Amino acid sequence: KQYELAFNEFRKLFKSYPQVREAAEAQYYAGRCLEEMDKYYEAFEHYQLVITKYPFSERTADIIERQYNLGNKYVEYLKSSNAFLSAMRGSTDKATEIYETVIKNAPYGDYAGAAQYKIGEYLWSRGWYDEARDAFQKTIDDYPTSVWAKQARYQLALTDKKRSTEYAYDPQTSKEAIQQFEQIMEMYPETSEEARKNIDELRFSEAQHQFEVGLFFEKQKKYNAAKMYYQQVIDRYPQTPWAKDAAGKIEALPKP
């Protein structure tokens, strides 16, 4: 278990004798050493060199599995370090690179759908919801029969929920999220309770938005427009607390 010393010896071999049969194994075990030393990205790179330089290696399937697991470990490392906070949107991201390489190495392999989903999950954890949405949609499009497609559908709806409430309120995105949750309830009845909870939260936000628009018009003394929006809250969202508030507002508006 003297991994650093072992790594140096393996590196000497594949650097000095790249054409011999043992070179591919040395490259592979160099990756194993780095993995044991918790150097996740460096281990990923060495494993990838085996696939690139020695495409007929018998280690390919094992390497793809290890790369996928390294992606998971690397994400966990980022979450527990300042690196997670300092990475900027749009910058070259090593976690995403690892998962994308797994897909590239075996686009129809056992880990491709999982890796595509994990890209979305990672982007979601960073708060990069637009990019996360694209990744979840790609999971559904490219791996529609996999278990990851089911999870991606739910995460896609959650992502639109986030996008409709955490940025400037977007009623169209909110509407799309509700439709997605309704489809999920039909396709996967076991998720109905959680999906219904998300729909109720979205409708609450919609009602609040409509109420605030009415409040804006009331402050502008445009009472007819204000009444129209307050009435929409009552008609469309009667189960929300905003409906009661809207009724009170209508009652208090100046009479024509």
PDB file of C-alpha atoms in Angstrom:
ATOM      1  CA  LYS A   1       0.000   0.000   0.000  1.00  0.00           C
ATOM      2  CA  GLN A   2       2.884   2.379  -0.682  1.00  0.00           C
ATOM      3  CA  TYR A   3       0.847   3.993  -3.420  1.00  0.00           C
ATOM      4  CA  GLU A   4       3.077   6.949  -4.189  1.00  0.00           C
ATOM      5  CA  LEU A   5       6.143   4.758  -4.649  1.00  0.00           C
ATOM      6  CA  ALA A   6       4.139   2.272  -6.690  1.00  0.00           C
ATOM      7  CA  PHE A   7       2.803   5.081  -8.871  1.00  0.00           C
ATOM      8  CA  ASN A   8       6.324   6.291  -9.618  1.00  0.00           C
ATOM      9  CA  GLU A   9       7.423   2.800 -10.668  1.00  0.00           C
ATOM     10  CA  PHE A  10       4.394   2.256 -12.908  1.00  0.00           C
ATOM     11  CA  ARG A  11       4.987   5.663 -14.493  1.00  0.00           C
ATOM     12  CA  LYS A  12       8.604   4.758 -15.251  1.00  0.00           C
ATOM     13  CA  LEU A  13       7.414   1.682 -17.100  1.00  0.00           C
ATOM     14  CA  PHE A  14       4.785   3.229 -19.368  1.00  0.00           C
ATOM     15  CA  LYS A  15       6.963   6.287 -20.016  1.00  0.00           C
ATOM     16  CA  SER A  16      10.052   4.275 -20.942  1.00  0.00           C
ATOM     17  CA  TYR A  17       8.394   1.314 -22.654  1.00  0.00           C
ATOM     18  CA  PRO A  18       5.028   2.497 -24.044  1.00  0.00           C
ATOM     19  CA  GLN A  19       4.822  -0.288 -26.635  1.00  0.00           C
ATOM     20  CA  VAL A  20       5.278  -3.313 -24.372  1.00  0.00           C
ATOM     21  CA  ARG A  21       2.341  -5.412 -23.218  1.00  0.00           C
ATOM     22  CA  GLU A  22       2.792  -4.346 -19.605  1.00  0.00           C
ATOM     23  CA  ALA A  23       2.474  -0.626 -20.457  1.00  0.00           C
ATOM     24  CA  ALA A  24      -1.336  -0.660 -20.515  1.00  0.00           C
ATOM     25  CA  GLU A  25      -1.405  -2.437 -17.153  1.00  0.00           C
ATOM     26  CA  ALA A  26       1.088   0.027 -15.709  1.00  0.00           C
ATOM     27  CA  GLN A  27      -1.057   2.935 -16.892  1.00  0.00           C
ATOM     28  CA  TYR A  28      -4.111   1.304 -15.320  1.00  0.00           C
ATOM     29  CA  TYR A  29      -2.411   0.649 -11.998  1.00  0.00           C
ATOM     30  CA  ALA A  30      -1.056   4.181 -11.932  1.00  0.00           C
ATOM     31  CA  GLY A  31      -4.707   5.257 -11.970  1.00  0.00           C
ATOM     32  CA  ARG A  32      -5.473   2.798  -9.182  1.00  0.00           C
ATOM     33  CA  CYS A  33      -2.690   4.291  -7.063  1.00  0.00           C
ATOM     34  CA  LEU A  34      -3.960   7.820  -7.622  1.00  0.00           C
ATOM     35  CA  GLU A  35      -7.471   6.723  -6.748  1.00  0.00           C
ATOM     36  CA  GLU A  36      -6.239   5.233  -3.482  1.00  0.00           C
ATOM     37  CA  MET A  37      -4.499   8.542  -2.736  1.00  0.00           C
ATOM     38  CA  ASP A  38      -7.860  10.346  -3.255  1.00  0.00           C
ATOM     39  CA  LYS A  39      -6.535  12.159  -6.320  1.00  0.00           C
ATOM     40  CA  TYR A  40      -9.770  11.670  -8.158  1.00  0.00           C
ATOM     41  CA  TYR A  41      -9.335  13.799 -11.257  1.00  0.00           C
ATOM     42  CA  GLU A  42      -5.748  12.650 -11.821  1.00  0.00           C
ATOM     43  CA  ALA A  43      -6.889   9.036 -11.502  1.00  0.00           C
ATOM     44  CA  PHE A  44      -9.628   9.688 -14.060  1.00  0.00           C
ATOM     45  CA  GLU A  45      -7.060  11.089 -16.496  1.00  0.00           C
ATOM     46  CA  HIS A  46      -4.776   8.070 -16.168  1.00  0.00           C
ATOM     47  CA  TYR A  47      -7.658   5.661 -16.674  1.00  0.00           C
ATOM     48  CA  GLN A  48      -8.680   7.581 -19.780  1.00  0.00           C
ATOM     49  CA  LEU A  49      -5.170   7.250 -21.171  1.00  0.00           C
ATOM     50  CA  VAL A  50      -5.597   3.473 -21.074  1.00  0.00           C
ATOM     51  CA  ILE A  51      -8.703   3.749 -23.263  1.00  0.00           C
ATOM     52  CA  THR A  52      -7.070   6.307 -25.572  1.00  0.00           C
ATOM     53  CA  LYS A  53      -3.648   4.679 -25.960  1.00  0.00           C
ATOM     54  CA  TYR A  54      -4.653   1.037 -25.588  1.00  0.00           C
ATOM     55  CA  PRO A  55      -8.184   0.724 -27.002  1.00  0.00           C
ATOM     56  CA  PHE A  56      -8.072  -3.075 -26.978  1.00  0.00           C
ATOM     57  CA  SER A  57      -7.283  -3.302 -23.292  1.00  0.00           C
ATOM     58  CA  GLU A  58      -9.383  -5.760 -21.312  1.00  0.00           C
ATOM     59  CA  ARG A  59      -9.655  -3.120 -18.600  1.00  0.00           C
ATOM     60  CA  THR A  60     -12.099  -0.888 -20.498  1.00  0.00           C
ATOM     61  CA  ALA A  61     -15.318  -2.002 -18.792  1.00  0.00           C
ATOM     62  CA  ASP A  62     -13.707  -1.773 -15.361  1.00  0.00           C
ATOM     63  CA  ILE A  63     -12.274   1.657 -16.165  1.00  0.00           C
ATOM     64  CA  ILE A  64     -15.660   3.067 -17.222  1.00  0.00           C
ATOM     65  CA  GLU A  65     -17.195   1.888 -13.961  1.00  0.00           C
ATOM     66  CA  ARG A  66     -14.307   3.393 -12.017  1.00  0.00           C
ATOM     67  CA  GLN A  67     -14.585   6.683 -13.893  1.00  0.00           C
ATOM     68  CA  TYR A  68     -18.292   6.904 -13.087  1.00  0.00           C
ATOM     69  CA  ASN A  69     -17.585   6.265  -9.402  1.00  0.00           C
ATOM     70  CA  LEU A  70     -14.749   8.809  -9.519  1.00  0.00           C
ATOM     71  CA  GLY A  71     -17.223  11.366 -10.829  1.00  0.00           C
ATOM     72  CA  ASN A  72     -19.416  10.733  -7.788  1.00  0.00           C
ATOM     73  CA  LYS A  73     -16.443  10.962  -5.430  1.00  0.00           C
ATOM     74  CA  TYR A  74     -15.222  14.145  -7.081  1.00  0.00           C
ATOM     75  CA  VAL A  75     -18.624  15.809  -6.697  1.00  0.00           C
ATOM     76  CA  GLU A  76     -18.689  14.904  -3.016  1.00  0.00           C
ATOM     77  CA  TYR A  77     -15.178  16.293  -2.652  1.00  0.00           C
ATOM     78  CA  LEU A  78     -16.233  19.570  -4.282  1.00  0.00           C
ATOM     79  CA  LYS A  79     -19.256  19.869  -2.011  1.00  0.00           C
ATOM     80  CA  SER A  80     -17.048  19.591   1.050  1.00  0.00           C
ATOM     81  CA  SER A  81     -14.403  22.036  -0.123  1.00  0.00           C
ATOM     82  CA  ASN A  82     -13.993  25.652  -1.156  1.00  0.00           C
ATOM     83  CA  ALA A  83     -13.673  24.439  -4.747  1.00  0.00           C
ATOM     84  CA  PHE A  84     -17.458  23.980  -4.848  1.00  0.00           C
ATOM     85  CA  LEU A  85     -18.020  27.588  -3.875  1.00  0.00           C
ATOM     86  CA  SER A  86     -15.366  29.094  -6.106  1.00  0.00           C
ATOM     87  CA  ALA A  87     -16.190  27.399  -9.435  1.00  0.00           C
ATOM     88  CA  MET A  88     -17.851  29.844 -11.808  1.00  0.00           C
ATOM     89  CA  ARG A  89     -20.715  29.153 -14.157  1.00  0.00           C
ATOM     90  CA  GLY A  90     -19.491  28.557 -17.678  1.00  0.00           C
ATOM     91  CA  SER A  91     -16.003  27.578 -16.599  1.00  0.00           C
ATOM     92  CA  THR A  92     -14.551  24.220 -17.566  1.00  0.00           C
ATOM     93  CA  ASP A  93     -15.920  21.912 -14.935  1.00  0.00           C
ATOM     94  CA  LYS A  94     -14.032  18.726 -14.140  1.00  0.00           C
ATOM     95  CA  ALA A  95     -16.986  16.920 -12.568  1.00  0.00           C
ATOM     96  CA  THR A  96     -19.068  17.376 -15.697  1.00  0.00           C
ATOM     97  CA  GLU A  97     -16.074  16.385 -17.830  1.00  0.00           C
ATOM     98  CA  ILE A  98     -15.728  13.067 -15.993  1.00  0.00           C
ATOM     99  CA  TYR A  99     -19.388  12.137 -16.501  1.00  0.00           C
ATOM    100  CA  GLU A 100     -19.340  13.259 -20.138  1.00  0.00           C
ATOM    101  CA  THR A 101     -16.290  11.086 -20.759  1.00  0.00           C
ATOM    102  CA  VAL A 102     -18.093   8.055 -19.305  1.00  0.00           C
ATOM    103  CA  ILE A 103     -20.882   8.657 -21.825  1.00  0.00           C
ATOM    104  CA  LYS A 104     -18.432   9.181 -24.683  1.00  0.00           C
ATOM    105  CA  ASN A 105     -16.541   5.985 -23.834  1.00  0.00           C
ATOM    106  CA  ALA A 106     -19.702   3.861 -23.863  1.00  0.00           C
ATOM    107  CA  PRO A 107     -22.790   5.847 -24.972  1.00  0.00           C
ATOM    108  CA  TYR A 108     -25.040   2.786 -24.638  1.00  0.00           C
ATOM    109  CA  GLY A 109     -23.234   1.208 -21.714  1.00  0.00           C
ATOM    110  CA  ASP A 110     -24.493   0.493 -18.220  1.00  0.00           C
ATOM    111  CA  TYR A 111     -23.315   3.833 -16.832  1.00  0.00           C
ATOM    112  CA  ALA A 112     -24.222   6.235 -19.649  1.00  0.00           C
ATOM    113  CA  GLY A 113     -27.755   7.053 -18.499  1.00  0.00           C
ATOM    114  CA  ALA A 114     -26.614   7.345 -14.909  1.00  0.00           C
ATOM    115  CA  ALA A 115     -23.775   9.675 -15.889  1.00  0.00           C
ATOM    116  CA  GLN A 116     -26.099  11.926 -17.907  1.00  0.00           C
ATOM    117  CA  TYR A 117     -28.497  12.130 -14.973  1.00  0.00           C
ATOM    118  CA  LYS A 118     -25.627  12.869 -12.584  1.00  0.00           C
ATOM    119  CA  ILE A 119     -24.609  15.827 -14.750  1.00  0.00           C
ATOM    120  CA  GLY A 120     -28.057  17.307 -14.215  1.00  0.00           C
ATOM    121  CA  GLU A 121     -27.987  16.524 -10.514  1.00  0.00           C
ATOM    122  CA  TYR A 122     -24.597  18.170 -10.122  1.00  0.00           C
ATOM    123  CA  LEU A 123     -25.642  21.307 -12.027  1.00  0.00           C
ATOM    124  CA  TRP A 124     -28.810  21.451  -9.920  1.00  0.00           C
ATOM    125  CA  SER A 125     -26.739  21.343  -6.735  1.00  0.00           C
ATOM    126  CA  ARG A 126     -24.812  24.368  -8.007  1.00  0.00           C
ATOM    127  CA  GLY A 127     -28.024  26.295  -8.577  1.00  0.00           C
ATOM    128  CA  TRP A 128     -27.451  26.331 -12.346  1.00  0.00           C
ATOM    129  CA  TYR A 129     -31.046  25.440 -13.172  1.00  0.00           C
ATOM    130  CA  ASP A 130     -31.101  26.258 -16.888  1.00  0.00           C
ATOM    131  CA  GLU A 131     -28.121  23.973 -17.528  1.00  0.00           C
ATOM    132  CA  ALA A 132     -29.537  21.323 -15.197  1.00  0.00           C
ATOM    133  CA  ARG A 133     -32.812  21.339 -17.109  1.00  0.00           C
ATOM    134  CA  ASP A 134     -31.002  20.661 -20.379  1.00  0.00           C
ATOM    135  CA  ALA A 135     -29.115  17.754 -18.792  1.00  0.00           C
ATOM    136  CA  PHE A 136     -32.278  16.166 -17.380  1.00  0.00           C
ATOM    137  CA  GLN A 137     -34.064  16.577 -20.713  1.00  0.00           C
ATOM    138  CA  LYS A 138     -31.140  14.872 -22.464  1.00  0.00           C
ATOM    139  CA  THR A 139     -31.425  11.968 -20.013  1.00  0.00           C
ATOM    140  CA  ILE A 140     -35.075  11.539 -20.974  1.00  0.00           C
ATOM    141  CA  ASP A 141     -34.388  11.876 -24.710  1.00  0.00           C
ATOM    142  CA  ASP A 142     -31.315   9.633 -24.893  1.00  0.00           C
ATOM    143  CA  TYR A 143     -32.235   6.978 -22.306  1.00  0.00           C
ATOM    144  CA  PRO A 144     -36.066   6.922 -22.297  1.00  0.00           C
ATOM    145  CA  THR A 145     -36.423   3.347 -21.018  1.00  0.00           C
ATOM    146  CA  SER A 146     -33.907   3.594 -18.206  1.00  0.00           C
ATOM    147  CA  VAL A 147     -34.702   4.107 -14.536  1.00  0.00           C
ATOM    148  CA  TRP A 148     -32.804   7.385 -14.841  1.00  0.00           C
ATOM    149  CA  ALA A 149     -35.412   8.755 -17.254  1.00  0.00           C
ATOM    150  CA  LYS A 150     -38.082   8.411 -14.567  1.00  0.00           C
ATOM    151  CA  GLN A 151     -35.957  10.297 -12.060  1.00  0.00           C
ATOM    152  CA  ALA A 152     -35.029  12.878 -14.688  1.00  0.00           C
ATOM    153  CA  ARG A 153     -38.708  13.609 -15.407  1.00  0.00           C
ATOM    154  CA  TYR A 154     -39.299  14.415 -11.760  1.00  0.00           C
ATOM    155  CA  GLN A 155     -36.137  16.496 -11.503  1.00  0.00           C
ATOM    156  CA  LEU A 156     -37.093  18.345 -14.686  1.00  0.00           C
ATOM    157  CA  ALA A 157     -40.391  19.368 -13.102  1.00  0.00           C
ATOM    158  CA  LEU A 158     -38.602  20.418  -9.908  1.00  0.00           C
ATOM    159  CA  THR A 159     -36.129  22.407 -11.982  1.00  0.00           C
ATOM    160  CA  ASP A 160     -38.917  24.329 -13.715  1.00  0.00           C
ATOM    161  CA  LYS A 161     -40.463  24.939 -10.307  1.00  0.00           C
ATOM    162  CA  LYS A 162     -37.170  26.450  -9.144  1.00  0.00           C
ATOM    163  CA  ARG A 163     -36.802  28.459 -12.339  1.00  0.00           C
ATOM    164  CA  SER A 164     -40.315  29.908 -11.953  1.00  0.00           C
ATOM    165  CA  THR A 165     -39.836  31.034  -8.355  1.00  0.00           C
ATOM    166  CA  GLU A 166     -36.144  31.687  -7.703  1.00  0.00           C
ATOM    167  CA  TYR A 167     -35.600  34.028 -10.645  1.00  0.00           C
ATOM    168  CA  ALA A 168     -38.014  36.793 -11.589  1.00  0.00           C
ATOM    169  CA  TYR A 169     -41.405  35.095 -11.450  1.00  0.00           C
ATOM    170  CA  ASP A 170     -42.242  33.388 -14.739  1.00  0.00           C
ATOM    171  CA  PRO A 171     -45.889  32.276 -15.046  1.00  0.00           C
ATOM    172  CA  GLN A 172     -45.230  30.264 -18.210  1.00  0.00           C
ATOM    173  CA  THR A 173     -42.489  28.224 -16.559  1.00  0.00           C
ATOM    174  CA  SER A 174     -44.739  27.694 -13.544  1.00  0.00           C
ATOM    175  CA  LYS A 175     -47.513  26.454 -15.832  1.00  0.00           C
ATOM    176  CA  GLU A 176     -45.117  24.049 -17.555  1.00  0.00           C
ATOM    177  CA  ALA A 177     -43.924  22.717 -14.197  1.00  0.00           C
ATOM    178  CA  ILE A 178     -47.519  22.034 -13.111  1.00  0.00           C
ATOM    179  CA  GLN A 179     -48.214  20.192 -16.363  1.00  0.00           C
ATOM    180  CA  GLN A 180     -45.081  18.098 -15.874  1.00  0.00           C
ATOM    181  CA  PHE A 181     -46.063  17.157 -12.327  1.00  0.00           C
ATOM    182  CA  GLU A 182     -49.535  16.199 -13.548  1.00  0.00           C
ATOM    183  CA  GLN A 183     -48.002  13.956 -16.221  1.00  0.00           C
ATOM    184  CA  ILE A 184     -45.737  12.383 -13.599  1.00  0.00           C
ATOM    185  CA  MET A 185     -48.769  11.625 -11.419  1.00  0.00           C
ATOM    186  CA  GLU A 186     -50.358   9.802 -14.361  1.00  0.00           C
ATOM    187  CA  MET A 187     -47.215   7.908 -15.339  1.00  0.00           C
ATOM    188  CA  TYR A 188     -45.984   7.105 -11.821  1.00  0.00           C
ATOM    189  CA  PRO A 189     -48.930   7.026  -9.368  1.00  0.00           C
ATOM    190  CA  GLU A 190     -46.570   6.214  -6.506  1.00  0.00           C
ATOM    191  CA  THR A 191     -45.237   9.780  -6.742  1.00  0.00           C
ATOM    192  CA  SER A 192     -48.689  11.379  -6.524  1.00  0.00           C
ATOM    193  CA  GLU A 193     -48.445  12.676  -2.971  1.00  0.00           C
ATOM    194  CA  GLU A 194     -45.130  14.448  -3.502  1.00  0.00           C
ATOM    195  CA  ALA A 195     -46.135  15.689  -6.968  1.00  0.00           C
ATOM    196  CA  ARG A 196     -49.406  17.083  -5.591  1.00  0.00           C
ATOM    197  CA  LYS A 197     -47.489  18.921  -2.867  1.00  0.00           C
ATOM    198  CA  ASN A 198     -45.313  20.595  -5.509  1.00  0.00           C
ATOM    199  CA  ILE A 199     -48.359  21.530  -7.575  1.00  0.00           C
ATOM    200  CA  ASP A 200     -49.970  23.129  -4.525  1.00  0.00           C
ATOM    201  CA  GLU A 201     -46.807  25.151  -3.861  1.00  0.00           C
ATOM    202  CA  LEU A 202     -46.716  26.321  -7.474  1.00  0.00           C
ATOM    203  CA  ARG A 203     -50.367  27.353  -7.358  1.00  0.00           C
ATOM    204  CA  PHE A 204     -49.676  29.247  -4.140  1.00  0.00           C
ATOM    205  CA  SER A 205     -46.909  31.173  -5.936  1.00  0.00           C
ATOM    206  CA  GLU A 206     -49.179  31.830  -8.912  1.00  0.00           C
ATOM    207  CA  ALA A 207     -51.897  33.171  -6.619  1.00  0.00           C
ATOM    208  CA  GLN A 208     -49.400  35.383  -4.810  1.00  0.00           C
ATOM    209  CA  HIS A 209     -48.158  36.766  -8.118  1.00  0.00           C
ATOM    210  CA  GLN A 210     -51.703  37.545  -9.319  1.00  0.00           C
ATOM    211  CA  PHE A 211     -52.495  39.187  -5.977  1.00  0.00           C
ATOM    212  CA  GLU A 212     -49.355  41.340  -6.164  1.00  0.00           C
ATOM    213  CA  VAL A 213     -50.275  42.477  -9.680  1.00  0.00           C
ATOM    214  CA  GLY A 214     -53.687  43.502  -8.339  1.00  0.00           C
ATOM    215  CA  LEU A 215     -51.972  45.335  -5.508  1.00  0.00           C
ATOM    216  CA  PHE A 216     -49.795  47.189  -8.023  1.00  0.00           C
ATOM    217  CA  PHE A 217     -52.812  48.395  -9.993  1.00  0.00           C
ATOM    218  CA  GLU A 218     -54.605  49.383  -6.789  1.00  0.00           C
ATOM    219  CA  LYS A 219     -51.655  51.590  -5.792  1.00  0.00           C
ATOM    220  CA  GLN A 220     -51.853  53.152  -9.246  1.00  0.00           C
ATOM    221  CA  LYS A 221     -55.549  53.841  -8.538  1.00  0.00           C
ATOM    222  CA  LYS A 222     -56.508  51.647 -11.506  1.00  0.00           C
ATOM    223  CA  TYR A 223     -59.247  49.987  -9.529  1.00  0.00           C
ATOM    224  CA  ASN A 224     -60.971  48.109 -12.362  1.00  0.00           C
ATOM    225  CA  ALA A 225     -57.714  46.370 -13.308  1.00  0.00           C
ATOM    226  CA  ALA A 226     -56.970  45.669  -9.643  1.00  0.00           C
ATOM    227  CA  LYS A 227     -60.413  44.144  -9.141  1.00  0.00           C
ATOM    228  CA  MET A 228     -59.949  41.942 -12.216  1.00  0.00           C
ATOM    229  CA  TYR A 229     -56.713  40.445 -10.827  1.00  0.00           C
ATOM    230  CA  TYR A 230     -58.125  40.025  -7.340  1.00  0.00           C
ATOM    231  CA  GLN A 231     -61.127  38.224  -8.831  1.00  0.00           C
ATOM    232  CA  GLN A 232     -58.815  35.918 -10.799  1.00  0.00           C
ATOM    233  CA  VAL A 233     -57.149  34.923  -7.539  1.00  0.00           C
ATOM    234  CA  ILE A 234     -60.552  34.059  -6.046  1.00  0.00           C
ATOM    235  CA  ASP A 235     -61.704  32.125  -9.124  1.00  0.00           C
ATOM    236  CA  ARG A 236     -58.497  30.252  -9.943  1.00  0.00           C
ATOM    237  CA  TYR A 237     -56.960  29.670  -6.528  1.00  0.00           C
ATOM    238  CA  PRO A 238     -59.855  29.417  -4.066  1.00  0.00           C
ATOM    239  CA  GLN A 239     -57.970  27.014  -1.753  1.00  0.00           C
ATOM    240  CA  THR A 240     -55.101  29.419  -1.139  1.00  0.00           C
ATOM    241  CA  PRO A 241     -54.954  32.082   1.600  1.00  0.00           C
ATOM    242  CA  TRP A 242     -54.544  34.658  -1.155  1.00  0.00           C
ATOM    243  CA  ALA A 243     -58.177  34.119  -2.194  1.00  0.00           C
ATOM    244  CA  LYS A 244     -59.393  35.349   1.179  1.00  0.00           C
ATOM    245  CA  ASP A 245     -57.046  38.340   1.000  1.00  0.00           C
ATOM    246  CA  ALA A 246     -58.241  39.124  -2.535  1.00  0.00           C
ATOM    247  CA  ALA A 247     -61.883  39.049  -1.426  1.00  0.00           C
ATOM    248  CA  GLY A 248     -61.066  41.525   1.321  1.00  0.00           C
ATOM    249  CA  LYS A 249     -59.311  43.769  -1.167  1.00  0.00           C
ATOM    250  CA  ILE A 250     -62.296  43.782  -3.522  1.00  0.00           C
ATOM    251  CA  GLU A 251     -64.579  44.661  -0.650  1.00  0.00           C
ATOM    252  CA  ALA A 252     -62.328  47.575   0.336  1.00  0.00           C
ATOM    253  CA  LEU A 253     -61.936  49.022  -3.163  1.00  0.00           C
ATOM    254  CA  PRO A 254     -63.637  52.365  -3.799  1.00  0.00           C
ATOM    255  CA  LYS A 255     -67.102  51.855  -5.219  1.00  0.00           C
ATOM    256  CA  PRO A 256     -67.762  53.292  -8.703  1.00  0.00           C
TER     257      PRO A 256
END
